[in-house]
Amino acid sequence: MFLIGVVSRVLKARVNSMEKLKTEIAIIGGGVIGLTIALRLRSEGREVVVIEPNEPGSGASYGNAGTIADYAIIPVGTPAVLKNLVSLLFDADSPLAIRKAALPTLFPWLMRFAYEALPHRYRHNTARIAELLSDASSEWLELASEIGASELLSAKGCLYLYQTEKAFRAASSDVARRASYGIAQELLNPNEVRSLEPNLPEISGGGVFFPKAINFTDPSKVMDVLASAARQAGVEFVKASVERLSREREGVRMTATNHDIVSKAVVIAAGAYSGTLAAQIGDRVHLDTERGYHLEFDMDVAPVERPVCPTHHGFYFCPMQGRLRVAGTVELGGLNAPLNPRRLDVLLANARRVFPELGEPSRSWMGFRPSMPDSVPVIRPSKGGRDVVLAFGHGHIGLTLAPRTARMVSAILAA
Ligand SMILES: Cc1cc2nc3c(=O)[nH]c(=O)nc-3n(C[C@H](O)[C@H](O)[C@H](O)COP(=O)(O)OP(=O)(O)OC[C@H]3O[C@@H](n4cnc5c(N)ncnc54)[C@H](O)[C@@H]3O)c2cc1C
């Protein structure tokens, strides 16, 4: 009896300390996707609340390579990747590795990934990604100017690097596919690569240069500017983590840390954490995470002028304000395991293969890409109705696709 009394007093205290809130639109997650949607909906006159337990923009949106990759139409799963999948996954040093302990949990996602890499699915997925990416740069240029982030944009293009002639030849089908979607790209021989980026070591393969590509010189600052712009426009931020989501007569109820929030409509934009929330509302999706890493080296002048991707290593050298960021690679390993120091060692060793003079890194980071097996984000109403909109799963191109996603979510809610 005594115990029951104590439990009921604790529960009552918890209910009393619950802050209640009603709003028109609640956005779960304040990464680049949630923030961009919030700003857009607020500018259309909606009442918007963003629910986010951490600093806005401090998830995957913080540590990425900063490229507005409108050329990146090729999904992660391709017939070539499928052919080498087993050797890639089980080589701990490969750009696409797996934590063996996570294999049982990841198995359904991997099966789906393998299916989506079949030639007909790969072609289909490429077409869908190409359509989503078609206006990405111009949409970001417009948004950056609107929020005062234009000075954080650089427009020097982006370079893919192929070490050997064989690798360069093998890239020709990707080149042809991108050409068929009208993507601006220039094939460079080794001398042309060196004249574009004189500090790169000699290669025997070649390069693919995307002259129109743009990139951010500090994704974290962009997130700060975006969050401030949303606040100034009147978006309210609630510091809480949504634990439960349910449809009720008065609206969609979200039980969050110390908060009870009811909203007419909800957007699930919690990045790699969105799957559980979507399932609670009746939508089962094959969302998992591709863990990505970065190392940063503080320096006044970076050895590259623009983002450069040595494709065999699966990362980008990114010139950023006051530093060089080396960002990328994929580790399939779920959301709970800690950062894997071996992946950082491999990243460092491969970075030094290109630039041997790189010293010790100034900082390191691991983040969770929200990834679908087909590399196509989920941007649609929930199966149960338009009162819940799904906006997650952007994988490697979430920064790039944020304005487009916001436009699509706004159209769904307006319909
Ligand atoms: C190494 C690396 C390099 C990359 N390079 C690029 C690139 O060059 N170009 C590009 O376009 N993309 C790139 N990406 C991908 C891009 O960073 C992501 O696709 C994008 O940041 C995803 O944004 P998001 O808002 O969906 O997720 P996140 O930024 O992770 O935000 C999700 C937010 O939801 C919050 N959240 C989680 N659970 C809850 C809950 N229950 N309640 C409330 N809030 C919750 C989290 O705290 C988090 O802040 C890269 C990613 C990595 C890892």
Coordinates of C-alpha atoms and ligand atoms in Angstrom, one line a residue:
M1 CA 0.0 0.0 0.0
F2 CA 2.8 2.3 1.0
L3 CA 4.5 1.7 -2.3
I4 CA 1.3 2.3 -4.3
G5 CA 0.9 5.6 -2.4
V6 CA 4.4 6.7 -3.3
V7 CA 4.1 5.8 -7.0
S8 CA 0.8 7.6 -7.3
R9 CA 2.3 10.7 -5.6
V10 CA 5.2 10.6 -8.1
L11 CA 2.9 10.2 -11.0
K12 CA 0.7 13.1 -9.9
A13 CA 3.8 15.3 -9.4
R14 CA 4.9 14.4 -13.0
V15 CA 1.5 15.2 -14.4
N16 CA 1.5 18.5 -12.5
S17 CA 5.0 19.4 -13.9
M18 CA 3.9 18.6 -17.4
E19 CA 3.7 21.7 -19.5
K20 CA 0.7 21.7 -21.8
L21 CA 0.8 23.3 -25.2
K22 CA -1.6 23.5 -28.2
T23 CA -0.4 24.6 -31.6
E24 CA -1.3 24.5 -35.3
I25 CA 1.8 22.7 -36.6
A26 CA 4.4 20.9 -34.5
I27 CA 7.7 19.8 -36.1
I28 CA 9.5 17.0 -34.4
G29 CA 13.2 17.6 -34.8
G30 CA 15.3 20.7 -35.4
G31 CA 17.9 19.6 -37.9
V32 CA 18.2 21.2 -41.3
I33 CA 15.0 19.5 -42.4
G34 CA 12.9 20.6 -39.5
L35 CA 14.3 24.1 -39.3
T36 CA 13.8 24.8 -43.0
I37 CA 10.2 23.4 -42.9
A38 CA 9.5 25.5 -39.8
L39 CA 10.8 28.7 -41.5
R40 CA 8.8 28.1 -44.6
L41 CA 5.5 27.3 -42.9
R42 CA 5.9 30.3 -40.5
S43 CA 6.5 32.6 -43.5
E44 CA 3.2 31.3 -44.9
G45 CA 1.5 32.5 -41.7
R46 CA 1.2 29.2 -39.8
E47 CA 1.7 28.9 -36.1
V48 CA 4.7 26.6 -35.7
V49 CA 6.5 24.9 -32.8
V50 CA 9.7 22.9 -33.2
I51 CA 10.3 20.2 -30.6
E52 CA 14.0 19.5 -30.2
P53 CA 15.9 18.2 -27.2
N54 CA 19.3 19.4 -28.2
E55 CA 20.8 22.6 -29.8
P56 CA 19.0 23.0 -33.2
G57 CA 21.2 21.8 -36.0
S58 CA 23.5 19.8 -33.8
G59 CA 22.7 16.3 -35.3
A60 CA 23.8 15.1 -38.7
S61 CA 23.2 18.6 -40.0
Y62 CA 26.2 19.9 -38.0
G63 CA 29.0 17.7 -39.2
N64 CA 28.4 17.1 -42.9
A65 CA 30.6 18.0 -45.9
G66 CA 28.6 21.1 -46.7
T67 CA 28.1 20.4 -50.4
I68 CA 24.9 21.4 -52.1
A69 CA 25.2 18.2 -54.1
D70 CA 22.7 18.7 -56.9
Y71 CA 24.9 16.5 -59.0
A72 CA 24.7 13.5 -56.6
I73 CA 21.9 11.7 -58.3
I74 CA 23.4 8.2 -58.0
P75 CA 22.0 6.3 -55.1
V76 CA 24.3 4.5 -52.6
G77 CA 23.0 1.1 -53.8
T78 CA 24.1 0.5 -57.4
P79 CA 24.7 -2.7 -59.3
A80 CA 28.5 -2.2 -58.9
V81 CA 28.1 -1.8 -55.1
L82 CA 25.9 -4.9 -55.0
K83 CA 28.5 -6.9 -56.8
N84 CA 31.1 -6.1 -54.2
L85 CA 28.7 -5.7 -51.2
V86 CA 30.0 -8.6 -49.1
S87 CA 33.7 -7.7 -49.5
L88 CA 33.0 -4.0 -48.9
L89 CA 30.9 -4.6 -45.8
F90 CA 33.3 -7.0 -44.1
D91 CA 36.5 -5.0 -44.8
A92 CA 36.6 -2.8 -41.7
D93 CA 38.7 -0.2 -43.6
S94 CA 36.4 0.1 -46.6
P95 CA 34.4 3.3 -47.2
L96 CA 31.2 1.2 -46.7
A97 CA 31.7 -1.0 -43.6
I98 CA 29.4 -2.7 -41.1
R99 CA 29.7 -3.2 -37.4
K100 CA 29.3 -7.0 -37.2
A101 CA 27.4 -6.8 -33.9
A102 CA 24.7 -4.8 -35.7
L103 CA 24.3 -7.4 -38.5
P104 CA 21.2 -9.2 -37.1
T105 CA 19.3 -5.9 -36.5
L106 CA 20.4 -4.5 -39.9
F107 CA 19.6 -7.6 -41.9
P108 CA 16.1 -6.5 -43.1
W109 CA 17.5 -3.1 -44.1
L110 CA 20.4 -4.8 -45.9
M111 CA 18.1 -7.1 -47.8
R112 CA 16.1 -4.2 -49.0
F113 CA 19.3 -2.3 -49.9
A114 CA 20.5 -5.2 -52.0
Y115 CA 17.1 -5.3 -53.8
E116 CA 17.2 -1.5 -54.4
A117 CA 20.7 -1.9 -56.0
L118 CA 19.4 -4.2 -58.7
P119 CA 19.7 -2.6 -62.2
H120 CA 16.0 -1.8 -62.7
R121 CA 15.6 -0.4 -59.1
Y122 CA 18.8 1.6 -59.4
R123 CA 17.6 3.2 -62.6
H124 CA 14.2 4.0 -61.0
N125 CA 15.8 5.4 -57.8
T126 CA 18.3 7.5 -59.8
A127 CA 15.4 9.1 -61.7
R128 CA 13.6 9.9 -58.5
I129 CA 16.7 11.5 -56.8
A130 CA 17.5 13.4 -60.0
E131 CA 14.0 14.9 -60.0
L132 CA 14.3 16.0 -56.3
L133 CA 17.7 17.5 -56.9
S134 CA 16.8 19.4 -60.0
D135 CA 16.4 22.9 -58.4
A136 CA 18.5 22.3 -55.3
S137 CA 21.1 24.9 -55.9
S138 CA 18.8 27.7 -56.9
E139 CA 16.5 26.9 -54.0
W140 CA 19.4 27.2 -51.5
L141 CA 20.7 30.4 -53.1
E142 CA 17.3 31.9 -52.6
L143 CA 17.0 30.6 -49.0
A144 CA 20.5 31.7 -48.1
S145 CA 19.9 35.2 -49.3
E146 CA 16.6 35.3 -47.4
I147 CA 18.2 34.3 -44.1
G148 CA 21.4 36.3 -44.5
A149 CA 23.7 33.3 -45.1
S150 CA 24.9 34.1 -48.6
E151 CA 28.4 34.9 -47.4
L152 CA 28.7 31.3 -46.1
L153 CA 28.2 30.0 -49.7
S154 CA 31.1 29.3 -52.0
A155 CA 30.6 28.7 -55.8
K156 CA 33.9 27.1 -57.0
G157 CA 32.4 23.8 -58.1
C158 CA 33.2 20.4 -56.7
L159 CA 35.7 17.7 -57.9
Y160 CA 35.5 13.9 -57.9
L161 CA 38.9 12.3 -58.1
Y162 CA 39.8 8.9 -59.7
Q163 CA 43.2 7.6 -58.7
T164 CA 43.7 5.1 -61.5
E165 CA 42.8 4.9 -65.1
K166 CA 40.7 1.8 -64.4
A167 CA 38.7 3.6 -61.7
F168 CA 38.2 6.6 -64.1
R169 CA 37.0 4.2 -66.9
A170 CA 34.6 2.5 -64.4
A171 CA 33.0 5.8 -63.6
S172 CA 32.0 6.3 -67.2
S173 CA 28.5 4.8 -66.7
D174 CA 27.8 7.2 -63.8
V175 CA 29.1 10.1 -66.0
A176 CA 26.7 9.0 -68.8
R177 CA 23.8 8.7 -66.4
R178 CA 24.4 12.2 -65.0
A179 CA 24.8 13.6 -68.5
S180 CA 21.4 12.1 -69.4
Y181 CA 19.9 14.2 -66.6
G182 CA 21.6 17.3 -67.9
I183 CA 24.0 17.7 -65.0
A184 CA 27.0 20.0 -65.8
Q185 CA 30.2 18.0 -65.5
E186 CA 33.6 18.2 -67.2
L187 CA 36.0 15.3 -67.5
L188 CA 39.6 16.3 -66.6
N189 CA 42.8 14.5 -67.4
P190 CA 45.5 14.3 -64.6
N191 CA 47.1 17.6 -65.7
E192 CA 43.8 19.4 -65.7
V193 CA 43.1 18.1 -62.2
R194 CA 46.5 19.5 -61.1
S195 CA 45.9 22.9 -62.6
L196 CA 42.5 23.1 -60.9
E197 CA 43.9 21.9 -57.5
P198 CA 47.7 22.3 -57.6
N199 CA 48.3 20.8 -54.1
L200 CA 46.8 17.4 -55.0
P201 CA 49.3 14.6 -55.6
E202 CA 49.8 13.1 -59.1
I203 CA 47.2 10.6 -60.2
S204 CA 47.0 8.5 -63.2
G205 CA 43.2 8.4 -63.5
G206 CA 41.3 11.7 -63.8
G207 CA 38.6 13.9 -62.4
V208 CA 35.0 14.8 -62.9
F209 CA 34.4 18.5 -62.2
F210 CA 31.0 19.9 -61.4
P211 CA 31.4 23.5 -62.3
K212 CA 28.1 24.7 -61.0
A213 CA 28.2 23.1 -57.6
I214 CA 28.1 25.3 -54.6
N215 CA 29.0 24.5 -51.0
F216 CA 28.8 26.0 -47.5
T217 CA 32.0 27.0 -45.8
D218 CA 30.5 26.3 -42.3
P219 CA 27.4 24.1 -42.0
S220 CA 27.2 24.7 -38.3
K221 CA 27.0 28.5 -38.8
V222 CA 24.3 28.0 -41.5
M223 CA 22.3 26.0 -38.9
D224 CA 22.7 28.9 -36.4
V225 CA 21.5 31.4 -38.9
L226 CA 18.6 29.2 -39.9
A227 CA 17.5 28.7 -36.3
S228 CA 17.8 32.4 -35.6
A229 CA 15.8 33.3 -38.7
A230 CA 13.1 30.8 -37.6
R231 CA 13.0 32.3 -34.1
Q232 CA 12.8 35.9 -35.4
A233 CA 10.0 34.9 -37.7
G234 CA 8.1 33.7 -34.7
V235 CA 8.7 29.9 -34.6
E236 CA 8.6 28.7 -31.0
F237 CA 11.1 26.1 -29.8
V238 CA 10.3 23.5 -27.2
K239 CA 13.3 21.8 -25.6
A240 CA 12.0 18.2 -25.3
S241 CA 12.2 14.8 -26.9
V242 CA 8.9 13.3 -28.2
E243 CA 8.4 9.9 -26.7
R244 CA 4.8 9.1 -27.9
L245 CA 2.7 10.2 -30.8
S246 CA -1.0 9.4 -31.1
R247 CA -4.1 10.6 -33.0
E248 CA -6.9 11.9 -30.8
R249 CA -10.1 13.8 -31.3
E250 CA -8.6 17.2 -30.5
G251 CA -5.5 16.6 -32.7
V252 CA -2.2 14.7 -32.7
R253 CA -1.0 14.3 -29.2
M254 CA 2.8 14.2 -28.4
T255 CA 4.0 13.1 -25.1
A256 CA 7.4 14.6 -24.7
T257 CA 9.8 15.1 -21.8
N258 CA 7.8 17.3 -19.4
H259 CA 5.5 18.4 -22.1
D260 CA 2.1 17.4 -23.4
I261 CA 1.6 18.9 -26.8
V262 CA -1.5 18.7 -29.0
S263 CA -1.3 19.9 -32.6
K264 CA -3.6 20.1 -35.6
A265 CA -0.7 18.8 -37.7
V266 CA 2.7 17.2 -37.0
V267 CA 5.7 16.9 -39.2
I268 CA 8.1 14.0 -38.3
A269 CA 11.6 15.4 -39.1
A270 CA 13.7 13.7 -36.4
G271 CA 16.3 12.4 -38.9
A272 CA 17.6 8.9 -38.1
Y273 CA 15.3 8.7 -35.1
S274 CA 12.1 9.1 -37.1
G275 CA 11.3 5.4 -37.7
T276 CA 9.9 4.7 -34.2
L277 CA 7.7 7.8 -34.2
A278 CA 6.4 7.0 -37.7
A279 CA 5.6 3.4 -36.6
Q280 CA 3.6 4.8 -33.6
I281 CA 1.3 6.5 -36.1
G282 CA 1.0 3.4 -38.3
D283 CA 3.7 4.0 -40.9
R284 CA 6.4 1.3 -41.0
V285 CA 9.4 2.5 -43.0
H286 CA 12.8 0.9 -43.6
L287 CA 14.8 3.7 -42.0
D288 CA 18.2 3.0 -40.5
T289 CA 21.4 5.0 -40.3
E290 CA 24.6 5.3 -42.2
R291 CA 27.0 6.6 -39.6
G292 CA 29.4 9.2 -41.0
Y293 CA 32.6 10.6 -39.6
H294 CA 34.6 13.8 -39.8
L295 CA 38.0 15.0 -38.8
E296 CA 39.0 18.7 -38.7
F297 CA 42.4 20.3 -39.1
D298 CA 42.6 23.9 -38.0
M299 CA 44.6 25.9 -40.6
D300 CA 44.4 29.4 -42.3
V301 CA 44.5 28.1 -45.8
A302 CA 43.1 24.7 -46.8
P303 CA 45.1 22.7 -49.4
V304 CA 42.0 22.5 -51.7
E305 CA 40.0 25.4 -53.1
R306 CA 36.7 23.5 -53.3
P307 CA 35.2 20.2 -52.0
V308 CA 37.3 17.4 -53.4
C309 CA 36.2 13.7 -53.1
P310 CA 38.8 11.0 -53.7
T311 CA 36.1 8.5 -54.7
H312 CA 38.0 5.4 -53.7
H313 CA 38.2 6.6 -50.1
G314 CA 34.5 7.8 -49.9
F315 CA 35.0 11.1 -48.2
Y316 CA 35.4 14.8 -49.1
F317 CA 38.2 17.2 -48.4
C318 CA 36.2 20.3 -47.5
P319 CA 37.7 23.8 -47.2
M320 CA 35.9 25.4 -44.3
Q321 CA 36.4 28.6 -42.4
G322 CA 39.7 28.4 -40.6
R323 CA 40.0 24.6 -41.1
L324 CA 40.0 21.6 -43.4
R325 CA 37.2 19.2 -42.8
V326 CA 37.6 15.6 -44.0
A327 CA 34.0 14.2 -43.9
G328 CA 32.3 11.1 -45.1
T329 CA 32.5 7.3 -45.3
V330 CA 29.7 5.0 -44.2
E331 CA 29.5 2.7 -41.3
L332 CA 26.3 0.6 -40.9
G333 CA 26.1 0.2 -37.1
G334 CA 22.8 1.6 -35.7
L335 CA 22.1 4.4 -33.4
N336 CA 23.3 3.1 -30.0
A337 CA 26.9 2.0 -30.5
P338 CA 29.6 4.6 -29.6
L339 CA 31.9 6.3 -32.1
N340 CA 34.3 3.7 -33.6
P341 CA 37.9 5.0 -33.2
R342 CA 39.0 2.6 -36.0
R343 CA 36.9 4.4 -38.5
L344 CA 38.6 7.7 -37.5
D345 CA 42.1 6.1 -37.8
V346 CA 41.2 4.9 -41.3
L347 CA 39.9 8.3 -42.2
L348 CA 43.1 9.9 -40.9
A349 CA 45.4 7.4 -42.7
N350 CA 43.6 7.9 -46.0
A351 CA 43.5 11.7 -45.7
R352 CA 47.3 11.6 -45.1
R353 CA 47.7 9.4 -48.2
V354 CA 46.6 12.4 -50.2
F355 CA 48.1 15.1 -48.0
P356 CA 51.0 13.6 -46.0
E357 CA 51.7 16.9 -44.3
L358 CA 48.4 16.9 -42.4
G359 CA 49.2 17.0 -38.7
E360 CA 47.1 15.8 -35.8
P361 CA 43.4 16.5 -36.2
S362 CA 42.0 19.3 -34.1
R363 CA 38.6 17.6 -33.5
S364 CA 36.6 14.6 -34.6
W365 CA 32.9 13.8 -34.9
M366 CA 30.4 11.0 -35.8
G367 CA 26.8 11.6 -36.9
F368 CA 23.8 9.6 -38.0
R369 CA 22.7 10.0 -41.6
P370 CA 19.0 9.1 -41.8
S371 CA 19.1 6.5 -44.5
M372 CA 16.6 4.6 -46.6
P373 CA 17.7 1.5 -48.6
D374 CA 16.9 3.2 -51.9
S375 CA 18.5 6.5 -51.0
V376 CA 15.2 8.3 -51.6
P377 CA 13.9 10.4 -48.7
V378 CA 10.4 9.8 -47.4
I379 CA 8.4 13.1 -47.9
R380 CA 4.7 12.3 -47.9
P381 CA 1.6 12.3 -45.7
S382 CA 1.2 9.5 -43.3
K383 CA -1.0 6.6 -44.4
G384 CA -3.6 7.6 -41.8
G385 CA -4.0 11.1 -43.1
R386 CA -2.4 14.5 -43.8
D387 CA -2.4 15.5 -40.2
V388 CA 1.0 13.8 -39.9
V389 CA 3.6 14.4 -42.6
L390 CA 6.8 12.3 -42.8
A391 CA 9.9 14.2 -43.8
F392 CA 13.1 12.2 -43.2
G393 CA 15.5 9.6 -44.7
H394 CA 17.6 12.1 -46.7
G395 CA 20.8 10.1 -46.3
H396 CA 23.7 11.7 -48.0
I397 CA 21.8 14.7 -49.5
G398 CA 19.8 16.1 -46.6
L399 CA 21.5 19.5 -46.5
T400 CA 21.0 19.8 -50.3
L401 CA 17.3 18.8 -50.2
A402 CA 16.2 20.9 -47.2
P403 CA 14.5 23.7 -49.2
R404 CA 12.9 21.3 -51.6
T405 CA 11.6 19.2 -48.7
A406 CA 10.1 22.3 -47.1
R407 CA 8.3 23.2 -50.3
M408 CA 6.9 19.7 -50.6
V409 CA 5.7 19.6 -46.9
S410 CA 4.1 23.0 -47.3
A411 CA 2.2 21.7 -50.4
I412 CA 1.0 18.6 -48.5
L413 CA -0.3 20.6 -45.6
A414 CA -2.0 23.1 -47.9
A415 CA -3.8 20.5 -49.9
Ligands
LIG1 C1 29.8 12.8 -42.7 C2 28.5 13.3 -43.4 C3 28.7 14.1 -44.5 C4 27.5 14.6 -45.2 N1 27.7 15.5 -46.3 C5 26.6 16.0 -46.8 C6 26.7 17.0 -47.9 O1 27.8 17.4 -48.3 N2 25.6 17.4 -48.5 C7 24.3 17.0 -48.1 O2 23.3 17.5 -48.7 N3 24.2 16.2 -47.0 C8 25.3 15.7 -46.4 N4 25.1 14.8 -45.4 C9 23.8 14.4 -45.0 C10 23.0 15.4 -44.2 O3 23.9 15.9 -43.1 C11 21.8 14.8 -43.5 O4 21.0 14.2 -44.5 C12 20.9 15.9 -42.9 O5 21.7 16.6 -42.0 C13 19.7 15.2 -42.2 O6 19.0 16.3 -41.6 P1 17.8 16.0 -40.6 O7 17.3 17.3 -40.1 O8 16.9 15.0 -41.2 O9 18.6 15.2 -39.4 P2 19.4 15.7 -38.1 O10 20.3 16.9 -38.5 O11 20.1 14.6 -37.5 O12 18.3 16.3 -37.2 C14 17.3 15.5 -36.6 C15 17.0 16.2 -35.2 O13 15.9 15.5 -34.6 C16 16.1 15.5 -33.2 N5 15.3 14.4 -32.6 C17 15.6 13.1 -32.7 N6 14.7 12.4 -32.0 C18 13.8 13.3 -31.5 C19 12.6 13.2 -30.8 N7 12.1 12.0 -30.3 N8 11.9 14.3 -30.4 C20 12.4 15.5 -30.9 N9 13.5 15.7 -31.6 C21 14.2 14.6 -31.9 C22 17.6 15.3 -33.1 O14 18.0 15.8 -31.8 C23 18.1 16.1 -34.2 O15 18.5 17.4 -33.9 C24 26.2 14.3 -44.7 C25 26.1 13.5 -43.5 C26 27.2 13.0 -42.9 C27 27.1 12.2 -41.6

